[in-house]
JSON list of C-alpha atoms in Angstrom, two decimals:
[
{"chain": "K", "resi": 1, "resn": "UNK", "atom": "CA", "xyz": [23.64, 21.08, 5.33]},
{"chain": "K", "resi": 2, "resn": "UNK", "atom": "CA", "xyz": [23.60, 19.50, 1.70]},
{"chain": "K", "resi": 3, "resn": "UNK", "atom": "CA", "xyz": [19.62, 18.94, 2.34]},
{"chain": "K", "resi": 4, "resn": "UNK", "atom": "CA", "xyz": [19.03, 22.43, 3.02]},
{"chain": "K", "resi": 5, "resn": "UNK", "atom": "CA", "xyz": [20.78, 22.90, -0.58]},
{"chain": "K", "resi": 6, "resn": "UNK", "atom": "CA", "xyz": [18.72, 20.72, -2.46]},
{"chain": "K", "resi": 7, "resn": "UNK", "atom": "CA", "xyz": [14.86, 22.07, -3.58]},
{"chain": "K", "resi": 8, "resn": "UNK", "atom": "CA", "xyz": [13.05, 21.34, -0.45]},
{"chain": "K", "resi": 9, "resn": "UNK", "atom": "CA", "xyz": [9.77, 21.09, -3.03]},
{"chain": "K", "resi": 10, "resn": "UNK", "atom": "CA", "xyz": [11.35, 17.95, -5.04]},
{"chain": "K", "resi": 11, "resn": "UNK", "atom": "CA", "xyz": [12.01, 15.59, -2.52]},
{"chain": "K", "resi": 12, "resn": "UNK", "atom": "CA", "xyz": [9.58, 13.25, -0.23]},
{"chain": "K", "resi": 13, "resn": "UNK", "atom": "CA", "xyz": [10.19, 13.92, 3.65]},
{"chain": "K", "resi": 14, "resn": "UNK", "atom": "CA", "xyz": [9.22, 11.11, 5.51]},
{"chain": "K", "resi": 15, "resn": "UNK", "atom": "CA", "xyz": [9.30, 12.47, 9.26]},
{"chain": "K", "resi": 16, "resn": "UNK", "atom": "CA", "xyz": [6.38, 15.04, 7.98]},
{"chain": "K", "resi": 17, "resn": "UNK", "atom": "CA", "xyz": [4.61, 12.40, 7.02]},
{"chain": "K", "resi": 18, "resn": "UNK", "atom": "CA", "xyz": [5.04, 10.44, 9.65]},
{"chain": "K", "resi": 19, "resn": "UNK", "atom": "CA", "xyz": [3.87, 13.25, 12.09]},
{"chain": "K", "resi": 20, "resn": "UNK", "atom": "CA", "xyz": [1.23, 13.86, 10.34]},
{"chain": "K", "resi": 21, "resn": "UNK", "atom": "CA", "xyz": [0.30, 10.37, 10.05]},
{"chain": "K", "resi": 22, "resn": "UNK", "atom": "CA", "xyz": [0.22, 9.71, 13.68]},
{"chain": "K", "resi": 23, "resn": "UNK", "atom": "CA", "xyz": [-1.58, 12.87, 14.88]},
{"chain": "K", "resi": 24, "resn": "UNK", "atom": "CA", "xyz": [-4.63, 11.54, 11.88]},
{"chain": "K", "resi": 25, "resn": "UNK", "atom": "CA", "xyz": [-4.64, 8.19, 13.71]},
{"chain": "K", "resi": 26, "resn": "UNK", "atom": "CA", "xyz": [-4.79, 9.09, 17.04]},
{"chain": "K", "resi": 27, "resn": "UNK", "atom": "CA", "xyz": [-7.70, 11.75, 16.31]},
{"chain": "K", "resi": 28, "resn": "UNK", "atom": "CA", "xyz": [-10.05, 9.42, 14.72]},
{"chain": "K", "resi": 29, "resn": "UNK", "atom": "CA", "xyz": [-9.15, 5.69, 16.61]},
{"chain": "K", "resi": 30, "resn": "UNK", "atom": "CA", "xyz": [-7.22, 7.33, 20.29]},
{"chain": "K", "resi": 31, "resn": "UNK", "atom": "CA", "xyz": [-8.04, 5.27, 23.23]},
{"chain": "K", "resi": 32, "resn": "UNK", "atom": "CA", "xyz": [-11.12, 3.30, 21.53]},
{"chain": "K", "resi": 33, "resn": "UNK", "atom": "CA", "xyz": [-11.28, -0.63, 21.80]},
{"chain": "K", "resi": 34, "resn": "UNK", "atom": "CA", "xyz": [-11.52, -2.78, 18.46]},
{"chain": "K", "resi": 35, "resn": "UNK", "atom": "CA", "xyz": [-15.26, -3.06, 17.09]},
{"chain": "K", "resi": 36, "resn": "UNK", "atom": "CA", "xyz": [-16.15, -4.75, 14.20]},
{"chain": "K", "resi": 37, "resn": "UNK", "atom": "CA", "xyz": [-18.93, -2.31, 13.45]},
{"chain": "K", "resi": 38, "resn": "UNK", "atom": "CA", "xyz": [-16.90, 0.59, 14.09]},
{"chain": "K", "resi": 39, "resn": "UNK", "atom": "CA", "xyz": [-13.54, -0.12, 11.88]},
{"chain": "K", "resi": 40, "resn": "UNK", "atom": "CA", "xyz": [-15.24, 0.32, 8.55]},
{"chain": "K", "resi": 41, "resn": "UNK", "atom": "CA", "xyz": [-15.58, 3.94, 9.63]},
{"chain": "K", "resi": 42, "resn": "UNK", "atom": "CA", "xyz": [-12.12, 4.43, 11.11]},
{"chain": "K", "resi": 43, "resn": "UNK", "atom": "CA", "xyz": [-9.97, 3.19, 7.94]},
{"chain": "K", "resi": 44, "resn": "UNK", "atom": "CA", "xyz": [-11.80, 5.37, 6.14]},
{"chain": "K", "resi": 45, "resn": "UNK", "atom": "CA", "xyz": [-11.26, 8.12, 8.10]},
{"chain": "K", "resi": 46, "resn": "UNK", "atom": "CA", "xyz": [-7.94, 7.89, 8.70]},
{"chain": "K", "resi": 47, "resn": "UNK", "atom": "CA", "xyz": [-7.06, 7.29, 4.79]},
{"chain": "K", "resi": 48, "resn": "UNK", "atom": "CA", "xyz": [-8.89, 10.46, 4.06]},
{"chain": "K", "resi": 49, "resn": "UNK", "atom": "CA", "xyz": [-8.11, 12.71, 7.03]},
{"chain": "K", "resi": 50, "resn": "UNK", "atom": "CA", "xyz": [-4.35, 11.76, 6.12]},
{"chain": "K", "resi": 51, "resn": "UNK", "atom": "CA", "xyz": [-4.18, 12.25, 2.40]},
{"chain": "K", "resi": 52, "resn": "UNK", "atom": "CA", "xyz": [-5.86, 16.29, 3.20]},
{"chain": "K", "resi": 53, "resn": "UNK", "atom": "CA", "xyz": [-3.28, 16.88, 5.39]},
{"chain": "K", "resi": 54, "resn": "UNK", "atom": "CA", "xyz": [-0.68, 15.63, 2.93]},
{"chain": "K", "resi": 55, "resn": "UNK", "atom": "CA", "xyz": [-2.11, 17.43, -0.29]},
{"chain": "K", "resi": 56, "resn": "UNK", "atom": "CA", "xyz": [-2.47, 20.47, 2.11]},
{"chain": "K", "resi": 57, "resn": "UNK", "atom": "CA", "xyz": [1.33, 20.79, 1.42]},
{"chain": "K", "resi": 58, "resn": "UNK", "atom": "CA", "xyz": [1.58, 21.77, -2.04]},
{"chain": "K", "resi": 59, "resn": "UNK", "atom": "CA", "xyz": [3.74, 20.01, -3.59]},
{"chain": "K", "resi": 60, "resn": "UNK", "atom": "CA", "xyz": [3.46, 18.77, -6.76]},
{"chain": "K", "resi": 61, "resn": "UNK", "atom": "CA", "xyz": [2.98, 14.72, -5.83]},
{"chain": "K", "resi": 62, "resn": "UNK", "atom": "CA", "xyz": [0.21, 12.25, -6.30]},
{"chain": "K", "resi": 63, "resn": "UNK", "atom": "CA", "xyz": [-0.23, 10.12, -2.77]},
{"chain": "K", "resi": 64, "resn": "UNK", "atom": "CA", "xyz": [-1.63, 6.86, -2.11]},
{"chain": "K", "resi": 65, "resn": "UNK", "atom": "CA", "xyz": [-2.73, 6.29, 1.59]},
{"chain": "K", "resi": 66, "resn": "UNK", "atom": "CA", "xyz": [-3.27, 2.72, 3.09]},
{"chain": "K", "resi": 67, "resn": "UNK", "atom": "CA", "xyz": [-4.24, 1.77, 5.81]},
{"chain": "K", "resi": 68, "resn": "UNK", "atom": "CA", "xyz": [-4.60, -1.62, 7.90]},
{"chain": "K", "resi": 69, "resn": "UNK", "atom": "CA", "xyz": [-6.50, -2.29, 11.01]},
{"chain": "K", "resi": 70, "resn": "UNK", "atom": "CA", "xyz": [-5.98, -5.78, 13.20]},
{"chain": "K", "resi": 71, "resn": "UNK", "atom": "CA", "xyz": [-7.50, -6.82, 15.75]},
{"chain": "K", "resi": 72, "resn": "UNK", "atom": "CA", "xyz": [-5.25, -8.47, 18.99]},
{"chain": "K", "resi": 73, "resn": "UNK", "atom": "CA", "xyz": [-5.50, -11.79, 19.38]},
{"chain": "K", "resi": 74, "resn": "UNK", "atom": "CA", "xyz": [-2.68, -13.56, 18.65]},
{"chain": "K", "resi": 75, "resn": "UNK", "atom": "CA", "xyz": [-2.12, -13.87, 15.18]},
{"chain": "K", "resi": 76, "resn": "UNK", "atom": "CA", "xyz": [0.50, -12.90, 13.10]},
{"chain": "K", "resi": 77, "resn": "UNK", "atom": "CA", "xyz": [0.53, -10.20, 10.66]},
{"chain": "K", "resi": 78, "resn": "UNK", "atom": "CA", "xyz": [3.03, -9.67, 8.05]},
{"chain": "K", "resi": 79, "resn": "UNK", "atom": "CA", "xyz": [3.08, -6.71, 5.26]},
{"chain": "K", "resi": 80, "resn": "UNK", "atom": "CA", "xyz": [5.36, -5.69, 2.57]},
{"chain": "K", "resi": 81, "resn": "UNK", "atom": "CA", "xyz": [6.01, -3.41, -0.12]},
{"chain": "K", "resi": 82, "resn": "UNK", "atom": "CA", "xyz": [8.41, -2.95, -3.15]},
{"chain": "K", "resi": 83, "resn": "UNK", "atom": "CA", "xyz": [8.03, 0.05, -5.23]},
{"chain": "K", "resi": 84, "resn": "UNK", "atom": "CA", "xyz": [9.21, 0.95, -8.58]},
{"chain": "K", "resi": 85, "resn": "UNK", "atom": "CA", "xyz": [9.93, 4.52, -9.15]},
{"chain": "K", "resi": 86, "resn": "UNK", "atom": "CA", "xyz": [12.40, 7.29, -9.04]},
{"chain": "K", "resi": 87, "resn": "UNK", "atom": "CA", "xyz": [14.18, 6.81, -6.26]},
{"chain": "K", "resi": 88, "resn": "UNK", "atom": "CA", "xyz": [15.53, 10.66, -5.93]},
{"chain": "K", "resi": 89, "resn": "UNK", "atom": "CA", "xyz": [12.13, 12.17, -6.23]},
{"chain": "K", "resi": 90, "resn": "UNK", "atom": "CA", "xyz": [9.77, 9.32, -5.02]},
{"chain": "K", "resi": 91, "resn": "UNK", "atom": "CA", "xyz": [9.55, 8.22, -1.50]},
{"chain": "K", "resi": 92, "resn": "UNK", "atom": "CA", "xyz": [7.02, 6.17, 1.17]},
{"chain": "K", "resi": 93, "resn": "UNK", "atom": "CA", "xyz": [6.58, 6.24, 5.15]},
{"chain": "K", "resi": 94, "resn": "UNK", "atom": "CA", "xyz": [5.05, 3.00, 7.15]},
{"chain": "K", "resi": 95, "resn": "UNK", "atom": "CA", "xyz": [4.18, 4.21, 10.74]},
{"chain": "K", "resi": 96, "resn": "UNK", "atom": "CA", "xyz": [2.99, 1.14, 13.21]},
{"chain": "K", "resi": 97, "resn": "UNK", "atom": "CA", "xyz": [0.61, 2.11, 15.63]},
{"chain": "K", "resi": 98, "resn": "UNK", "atom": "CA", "xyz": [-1.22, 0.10, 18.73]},
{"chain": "K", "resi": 99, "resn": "UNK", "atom": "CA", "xyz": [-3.36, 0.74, 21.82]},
{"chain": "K", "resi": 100, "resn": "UNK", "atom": "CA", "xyz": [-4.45, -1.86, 23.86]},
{"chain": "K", "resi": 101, "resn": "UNK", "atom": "CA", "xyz": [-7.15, -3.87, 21.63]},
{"chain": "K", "resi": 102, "resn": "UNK", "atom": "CA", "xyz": [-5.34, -3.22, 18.01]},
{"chain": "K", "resi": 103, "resn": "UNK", "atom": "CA", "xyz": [-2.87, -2.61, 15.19]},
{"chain": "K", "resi": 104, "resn": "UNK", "atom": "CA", "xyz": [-3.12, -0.48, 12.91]},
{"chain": "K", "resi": 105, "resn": "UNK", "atom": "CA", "xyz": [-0.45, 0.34, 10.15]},
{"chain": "K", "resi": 106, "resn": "UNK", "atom": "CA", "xyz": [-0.71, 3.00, 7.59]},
{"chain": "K", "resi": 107, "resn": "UNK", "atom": "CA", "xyz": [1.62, 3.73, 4.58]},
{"chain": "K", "resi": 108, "resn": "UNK", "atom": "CA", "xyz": [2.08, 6.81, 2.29]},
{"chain": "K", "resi": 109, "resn": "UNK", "atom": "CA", "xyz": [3.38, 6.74, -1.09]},
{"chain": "K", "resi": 110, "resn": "UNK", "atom": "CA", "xyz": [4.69, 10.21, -2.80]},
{"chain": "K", "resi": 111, "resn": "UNK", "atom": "CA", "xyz": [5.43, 10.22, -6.30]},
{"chain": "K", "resi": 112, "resn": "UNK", "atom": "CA", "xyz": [7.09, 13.36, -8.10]},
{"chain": "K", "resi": 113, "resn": "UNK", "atom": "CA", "xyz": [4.56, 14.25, -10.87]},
{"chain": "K", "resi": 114, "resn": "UNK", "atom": "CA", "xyz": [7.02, 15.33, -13.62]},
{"chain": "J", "resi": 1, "resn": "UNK", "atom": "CA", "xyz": [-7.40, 2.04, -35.12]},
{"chain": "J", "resi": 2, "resn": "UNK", "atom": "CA", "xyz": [-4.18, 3.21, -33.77]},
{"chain": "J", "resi": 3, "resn": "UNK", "atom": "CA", "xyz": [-5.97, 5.64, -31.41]},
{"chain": "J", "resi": 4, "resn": "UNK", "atom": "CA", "xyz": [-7.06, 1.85, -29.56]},
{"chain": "J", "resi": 5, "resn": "UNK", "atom": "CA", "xyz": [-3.84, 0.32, -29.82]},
{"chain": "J", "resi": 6, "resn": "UNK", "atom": "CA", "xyz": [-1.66, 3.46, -27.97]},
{"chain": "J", "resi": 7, "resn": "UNK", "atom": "CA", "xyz": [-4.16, 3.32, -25.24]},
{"chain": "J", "resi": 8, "resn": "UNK", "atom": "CA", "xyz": [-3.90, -0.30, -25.03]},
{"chain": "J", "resi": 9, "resn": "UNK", "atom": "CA", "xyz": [-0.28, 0.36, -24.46]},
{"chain": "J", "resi": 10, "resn": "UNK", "atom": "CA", "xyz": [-0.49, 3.18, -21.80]},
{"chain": "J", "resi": 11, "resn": "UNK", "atom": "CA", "xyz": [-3.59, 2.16, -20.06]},
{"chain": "J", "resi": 12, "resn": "UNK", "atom": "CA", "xyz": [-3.72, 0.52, -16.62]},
{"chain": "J", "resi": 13, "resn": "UNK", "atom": "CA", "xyz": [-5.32, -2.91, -17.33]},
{"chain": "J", "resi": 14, "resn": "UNK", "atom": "CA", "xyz": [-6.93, -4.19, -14.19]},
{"chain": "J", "resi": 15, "resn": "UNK", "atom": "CA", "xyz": [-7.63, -7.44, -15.76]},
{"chain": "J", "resi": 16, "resn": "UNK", "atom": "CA", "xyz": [-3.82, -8.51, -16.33]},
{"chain": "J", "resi": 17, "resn": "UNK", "atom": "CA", "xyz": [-2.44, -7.53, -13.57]},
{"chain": "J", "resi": 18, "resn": "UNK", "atom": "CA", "xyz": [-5.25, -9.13, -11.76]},
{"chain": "J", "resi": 19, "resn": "UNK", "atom": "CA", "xyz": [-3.68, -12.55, -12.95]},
{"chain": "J", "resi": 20, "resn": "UNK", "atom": "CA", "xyz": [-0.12, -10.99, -12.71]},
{"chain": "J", "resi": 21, "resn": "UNK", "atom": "CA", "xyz": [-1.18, -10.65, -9.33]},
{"chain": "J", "resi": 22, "resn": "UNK", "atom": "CA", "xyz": [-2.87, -14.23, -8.53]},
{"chain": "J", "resi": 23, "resn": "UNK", "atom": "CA", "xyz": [-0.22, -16.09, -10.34]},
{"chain": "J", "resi": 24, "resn": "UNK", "atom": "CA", "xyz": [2.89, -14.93, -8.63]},
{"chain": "J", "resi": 25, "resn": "UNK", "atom": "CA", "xyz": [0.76, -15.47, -5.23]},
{"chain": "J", "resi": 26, "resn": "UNK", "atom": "CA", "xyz": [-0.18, -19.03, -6.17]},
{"chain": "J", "resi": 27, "resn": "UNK", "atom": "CA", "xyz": [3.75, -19.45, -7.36]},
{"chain": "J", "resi": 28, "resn": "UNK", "atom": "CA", "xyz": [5.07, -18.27, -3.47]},
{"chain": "J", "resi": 29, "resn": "UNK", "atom": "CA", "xyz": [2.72, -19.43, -1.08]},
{"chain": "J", "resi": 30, "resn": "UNK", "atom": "CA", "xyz": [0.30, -21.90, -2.94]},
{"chain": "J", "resi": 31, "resn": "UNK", "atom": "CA", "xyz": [-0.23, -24.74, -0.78]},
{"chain": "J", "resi": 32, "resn": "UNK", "atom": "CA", "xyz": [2.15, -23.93, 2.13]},
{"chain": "J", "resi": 33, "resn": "UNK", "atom": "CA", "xyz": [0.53, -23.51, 5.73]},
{"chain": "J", "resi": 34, "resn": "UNK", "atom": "CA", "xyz": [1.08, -20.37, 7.83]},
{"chain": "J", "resi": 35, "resn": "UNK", "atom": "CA", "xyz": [4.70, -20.46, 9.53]},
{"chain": "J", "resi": 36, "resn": "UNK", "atom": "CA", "xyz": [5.58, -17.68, 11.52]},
{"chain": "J", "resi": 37, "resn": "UNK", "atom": "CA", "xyz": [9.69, -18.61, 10.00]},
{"chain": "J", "resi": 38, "resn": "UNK", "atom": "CA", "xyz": [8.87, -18.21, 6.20]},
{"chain": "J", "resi": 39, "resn": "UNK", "atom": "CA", "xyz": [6.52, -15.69, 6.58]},
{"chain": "J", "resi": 40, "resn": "UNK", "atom": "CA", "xyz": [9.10, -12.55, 5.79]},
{"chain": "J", "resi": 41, "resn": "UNK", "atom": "CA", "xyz": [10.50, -14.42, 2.64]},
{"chain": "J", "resi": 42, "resn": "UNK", "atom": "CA", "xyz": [7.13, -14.76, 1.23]},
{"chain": "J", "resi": 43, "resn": "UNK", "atom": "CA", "xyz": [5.57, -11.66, 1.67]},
{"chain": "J", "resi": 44, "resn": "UNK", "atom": "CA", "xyz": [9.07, -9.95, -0.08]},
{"chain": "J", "resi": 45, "resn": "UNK", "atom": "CA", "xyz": [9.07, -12.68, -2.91]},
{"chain": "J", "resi": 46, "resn": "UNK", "atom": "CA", "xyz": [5.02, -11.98, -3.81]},
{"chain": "J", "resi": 47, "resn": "UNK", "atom": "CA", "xyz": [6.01, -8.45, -3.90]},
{"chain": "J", "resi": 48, "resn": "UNK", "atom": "CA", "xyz": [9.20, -8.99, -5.89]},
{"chain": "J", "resi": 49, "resn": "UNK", "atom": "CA", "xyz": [7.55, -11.11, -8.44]},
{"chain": "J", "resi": 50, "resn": "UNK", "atom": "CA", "xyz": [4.80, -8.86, -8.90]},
{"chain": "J", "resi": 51, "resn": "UNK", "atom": "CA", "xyz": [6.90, -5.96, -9.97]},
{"chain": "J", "resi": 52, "resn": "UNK", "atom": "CA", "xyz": [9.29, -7.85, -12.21]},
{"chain": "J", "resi": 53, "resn": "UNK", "atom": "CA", "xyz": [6.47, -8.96, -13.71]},
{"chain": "J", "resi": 54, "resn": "UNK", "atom": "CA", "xyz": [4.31, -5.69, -14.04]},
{"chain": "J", "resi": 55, "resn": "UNK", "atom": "CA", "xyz": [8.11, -3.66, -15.36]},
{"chain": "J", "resi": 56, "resn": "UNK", "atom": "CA", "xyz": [8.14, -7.29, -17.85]},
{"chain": "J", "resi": 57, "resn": "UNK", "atom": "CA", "xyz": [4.75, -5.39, -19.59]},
{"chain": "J", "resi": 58, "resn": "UNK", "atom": "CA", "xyz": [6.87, -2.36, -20.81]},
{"chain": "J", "resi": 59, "resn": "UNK", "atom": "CA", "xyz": [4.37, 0.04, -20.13]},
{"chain": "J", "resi": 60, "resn": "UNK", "atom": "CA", "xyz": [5.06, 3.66, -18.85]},
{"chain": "J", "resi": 61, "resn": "UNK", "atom": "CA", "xyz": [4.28, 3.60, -15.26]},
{"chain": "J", "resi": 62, "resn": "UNK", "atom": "CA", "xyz": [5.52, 3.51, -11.74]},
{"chain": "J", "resi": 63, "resn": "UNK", "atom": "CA", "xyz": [4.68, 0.90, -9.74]},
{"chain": "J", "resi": 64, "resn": "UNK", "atom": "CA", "xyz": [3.58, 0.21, -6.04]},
{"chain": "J", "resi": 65, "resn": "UNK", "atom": "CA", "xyz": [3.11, -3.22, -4.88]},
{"chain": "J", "resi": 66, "resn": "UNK", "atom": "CA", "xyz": [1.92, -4.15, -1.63]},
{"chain": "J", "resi": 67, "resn": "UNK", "atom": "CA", "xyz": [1.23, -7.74, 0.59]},
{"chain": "J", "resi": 68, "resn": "UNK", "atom": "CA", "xyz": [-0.36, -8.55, 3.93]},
{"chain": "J", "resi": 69, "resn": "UNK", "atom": "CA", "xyz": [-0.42, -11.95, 4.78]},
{"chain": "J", "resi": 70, "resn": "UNK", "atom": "CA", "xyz": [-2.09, -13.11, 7.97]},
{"chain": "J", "resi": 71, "resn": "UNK", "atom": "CA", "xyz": [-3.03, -16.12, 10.03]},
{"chain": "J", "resi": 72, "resn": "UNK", "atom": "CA", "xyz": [-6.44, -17.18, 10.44]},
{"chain": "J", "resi": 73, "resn": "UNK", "atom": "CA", "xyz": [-7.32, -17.29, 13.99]},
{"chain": "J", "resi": 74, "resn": "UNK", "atom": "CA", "xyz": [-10.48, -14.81, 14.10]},
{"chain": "J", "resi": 75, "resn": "UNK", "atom": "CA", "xyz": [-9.26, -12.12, 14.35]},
{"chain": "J", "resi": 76, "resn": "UNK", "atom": "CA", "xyz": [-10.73, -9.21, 12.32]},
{"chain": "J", "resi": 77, "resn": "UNK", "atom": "CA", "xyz": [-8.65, -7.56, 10.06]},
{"chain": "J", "resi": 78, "resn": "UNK", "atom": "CA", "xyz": [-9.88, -4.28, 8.01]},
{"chain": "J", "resi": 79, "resn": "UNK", "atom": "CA", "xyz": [-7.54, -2.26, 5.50]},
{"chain": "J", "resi": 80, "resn": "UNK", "atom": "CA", "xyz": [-8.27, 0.99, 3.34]},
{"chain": "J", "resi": 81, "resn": "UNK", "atom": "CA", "xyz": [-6.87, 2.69, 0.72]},
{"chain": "J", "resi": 82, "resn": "UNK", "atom": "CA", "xyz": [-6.97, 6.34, -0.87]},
{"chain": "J", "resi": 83, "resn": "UNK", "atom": "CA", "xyz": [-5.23, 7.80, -3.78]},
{"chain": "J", "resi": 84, "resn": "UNK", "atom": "CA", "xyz": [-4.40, 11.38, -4.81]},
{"chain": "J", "resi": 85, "resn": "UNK", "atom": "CA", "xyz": [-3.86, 10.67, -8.83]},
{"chain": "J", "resi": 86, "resn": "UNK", "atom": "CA", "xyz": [-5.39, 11.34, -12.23]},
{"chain": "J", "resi": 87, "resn": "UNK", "atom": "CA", "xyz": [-8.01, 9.59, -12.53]},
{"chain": "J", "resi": 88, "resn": "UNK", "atom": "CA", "xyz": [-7.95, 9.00, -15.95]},
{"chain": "J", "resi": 89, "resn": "UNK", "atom": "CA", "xyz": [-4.44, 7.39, -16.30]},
{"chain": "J", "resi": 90, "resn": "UNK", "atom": "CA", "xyz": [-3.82, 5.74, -12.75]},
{"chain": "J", "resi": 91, "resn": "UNK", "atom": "CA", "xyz": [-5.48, 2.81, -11.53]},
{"chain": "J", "resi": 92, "resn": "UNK", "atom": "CA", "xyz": [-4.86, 0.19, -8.90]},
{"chain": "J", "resi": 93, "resn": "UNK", "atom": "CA", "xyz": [-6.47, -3.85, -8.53]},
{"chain": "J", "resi": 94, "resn": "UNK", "atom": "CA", "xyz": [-7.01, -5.62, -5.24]},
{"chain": "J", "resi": 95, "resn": "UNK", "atom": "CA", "xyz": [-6.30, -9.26, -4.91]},
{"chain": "J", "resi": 96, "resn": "UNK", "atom": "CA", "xyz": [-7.86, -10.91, -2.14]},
{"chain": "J", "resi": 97, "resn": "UNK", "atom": "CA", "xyz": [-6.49, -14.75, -1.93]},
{"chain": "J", "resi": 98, "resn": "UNK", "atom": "CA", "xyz": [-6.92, -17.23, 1.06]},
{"chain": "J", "resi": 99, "resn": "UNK", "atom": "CA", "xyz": [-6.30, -21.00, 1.74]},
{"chain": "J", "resi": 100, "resn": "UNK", "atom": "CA", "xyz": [-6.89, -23.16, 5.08]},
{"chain": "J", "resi": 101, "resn": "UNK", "atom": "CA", "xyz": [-4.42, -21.32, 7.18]},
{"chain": "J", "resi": 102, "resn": "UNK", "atom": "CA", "xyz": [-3.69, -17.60, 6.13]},
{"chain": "J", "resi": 103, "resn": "UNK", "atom": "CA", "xyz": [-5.48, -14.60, 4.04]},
{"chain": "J", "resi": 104, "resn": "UNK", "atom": "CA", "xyz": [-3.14, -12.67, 1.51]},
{"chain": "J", "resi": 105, "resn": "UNK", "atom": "CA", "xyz": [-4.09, -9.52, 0.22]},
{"chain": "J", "resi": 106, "resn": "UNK", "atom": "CA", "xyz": [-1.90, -7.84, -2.67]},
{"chain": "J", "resi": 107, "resn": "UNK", "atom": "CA", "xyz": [-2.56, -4.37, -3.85]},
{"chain": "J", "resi": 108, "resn": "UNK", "atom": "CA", "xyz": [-0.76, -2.93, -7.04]},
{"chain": "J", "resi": 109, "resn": "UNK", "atom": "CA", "xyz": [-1.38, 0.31, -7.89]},
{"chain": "J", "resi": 110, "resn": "UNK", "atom": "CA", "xyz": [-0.23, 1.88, -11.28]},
{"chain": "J", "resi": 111, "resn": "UNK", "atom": "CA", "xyz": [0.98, 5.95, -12.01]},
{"chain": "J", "resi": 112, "resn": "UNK", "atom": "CA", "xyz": [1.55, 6.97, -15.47]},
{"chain": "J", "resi": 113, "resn": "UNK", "atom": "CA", "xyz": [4.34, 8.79, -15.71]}
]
């Protein structure tokens, strides 16, 4: 109930994100198989298509989109991100995605402009 | 003069944190081979001594740091980045760093505040 309370406009939900996030990825890579001369195209695409959606909200926050494509063969992949900010205003959402042939992660950063 | 020296101070330097960046890299993983056990603990420590670092500089910004580390076995790896900012105070720097068995790429990027 207390997050119905607080300003809905000053805090960073991550399960919007996140939805949005996945519906950008599956649009632009969905069922494809990994191709070299394709994935330029598709990080791109998914970066931009994702931060539109985001700034299509409203709120008053600059984002920064990544994203990482990898193809499957075996090896091992390991990210990570620290982040220093305001934690009450500031927030970021990883979603892992994978079809058959590849992984691809993206992350979204939200930070409060003042 | 003192016009150059504020912006000095509030400006997003891609240079320094460009060795920031390679120096806390060459400090975790330097010449270590891939290993699927240590793997977690260095990703988190390039990250952690990146920020430390960057906060160490005093300058009015938020910070995100980020690491991929991955094994070389072929496999094709792209990544992409976009950023809804100012363009006139924000600025991020890429570090791409390899040796025999893995690829690390760090990305910092920098928000005045």
């Amino acid at each position: 109930m207390e997050e119905y309370h607080s300003s809905n406009e000053s805090t960073f939900h991550s399960e919007e994100a996140d939805s949005i996030v996945k519906e950008c990825i599956e649009s632009v890579v969905g069922n494809d198989d990994y191709s070299q001369s394709l994935v330029n195209k598709w990080t791109a695409g998914i970066v931009e298509r994702c931060l539109t959606q985001l700034v299509k909200q409203g709120k008053p926050y600059k984002y920064i989109v990544t994203c990482a494509v990898m193809q499957k063969t075996g090896a091992g992949l390991h990210t990570a991100n620290s982040c220093y900010w305001d934690t009450t205003m500031d927030g970021s959402s990883t979603v892992r995605w994978e079809n058959r042939t590849m992984y691809c992660v993206v992350s979204v950063f939200a930070v409060a402009i003042a | 003069m003192d016009d150059d020296q504020t912006e000095e101070e509030t400006a997003f330097v891609v240079d320094e944190v460009s060795k920031i960046i390679k120096e806390s890299v060459e400090a975790t993983i330097g010449a270590n081979a891939y290993q699927h056990s240590r793997v977690n603990q260095w990703t988190t420590s390039v990250v952690e001594q990146c920020l430390s670092q960057l906060s160490k500089l005093g300058k009015p910004f938020k910070y995100i740091v980020t690491c991929i580390i991955m094994q070389k076995n072929g496999a094709g790896l792209q990544t992409a980045s976009t950023c809804f900012w100012d363009n006139s105070t924000d600025g991020s720097c890429a570090v791409r760093w390899e040796n025999k068995s893995m690829y690390c790429i760090v990305t910092v990027f920098g928000l005045a505040i």
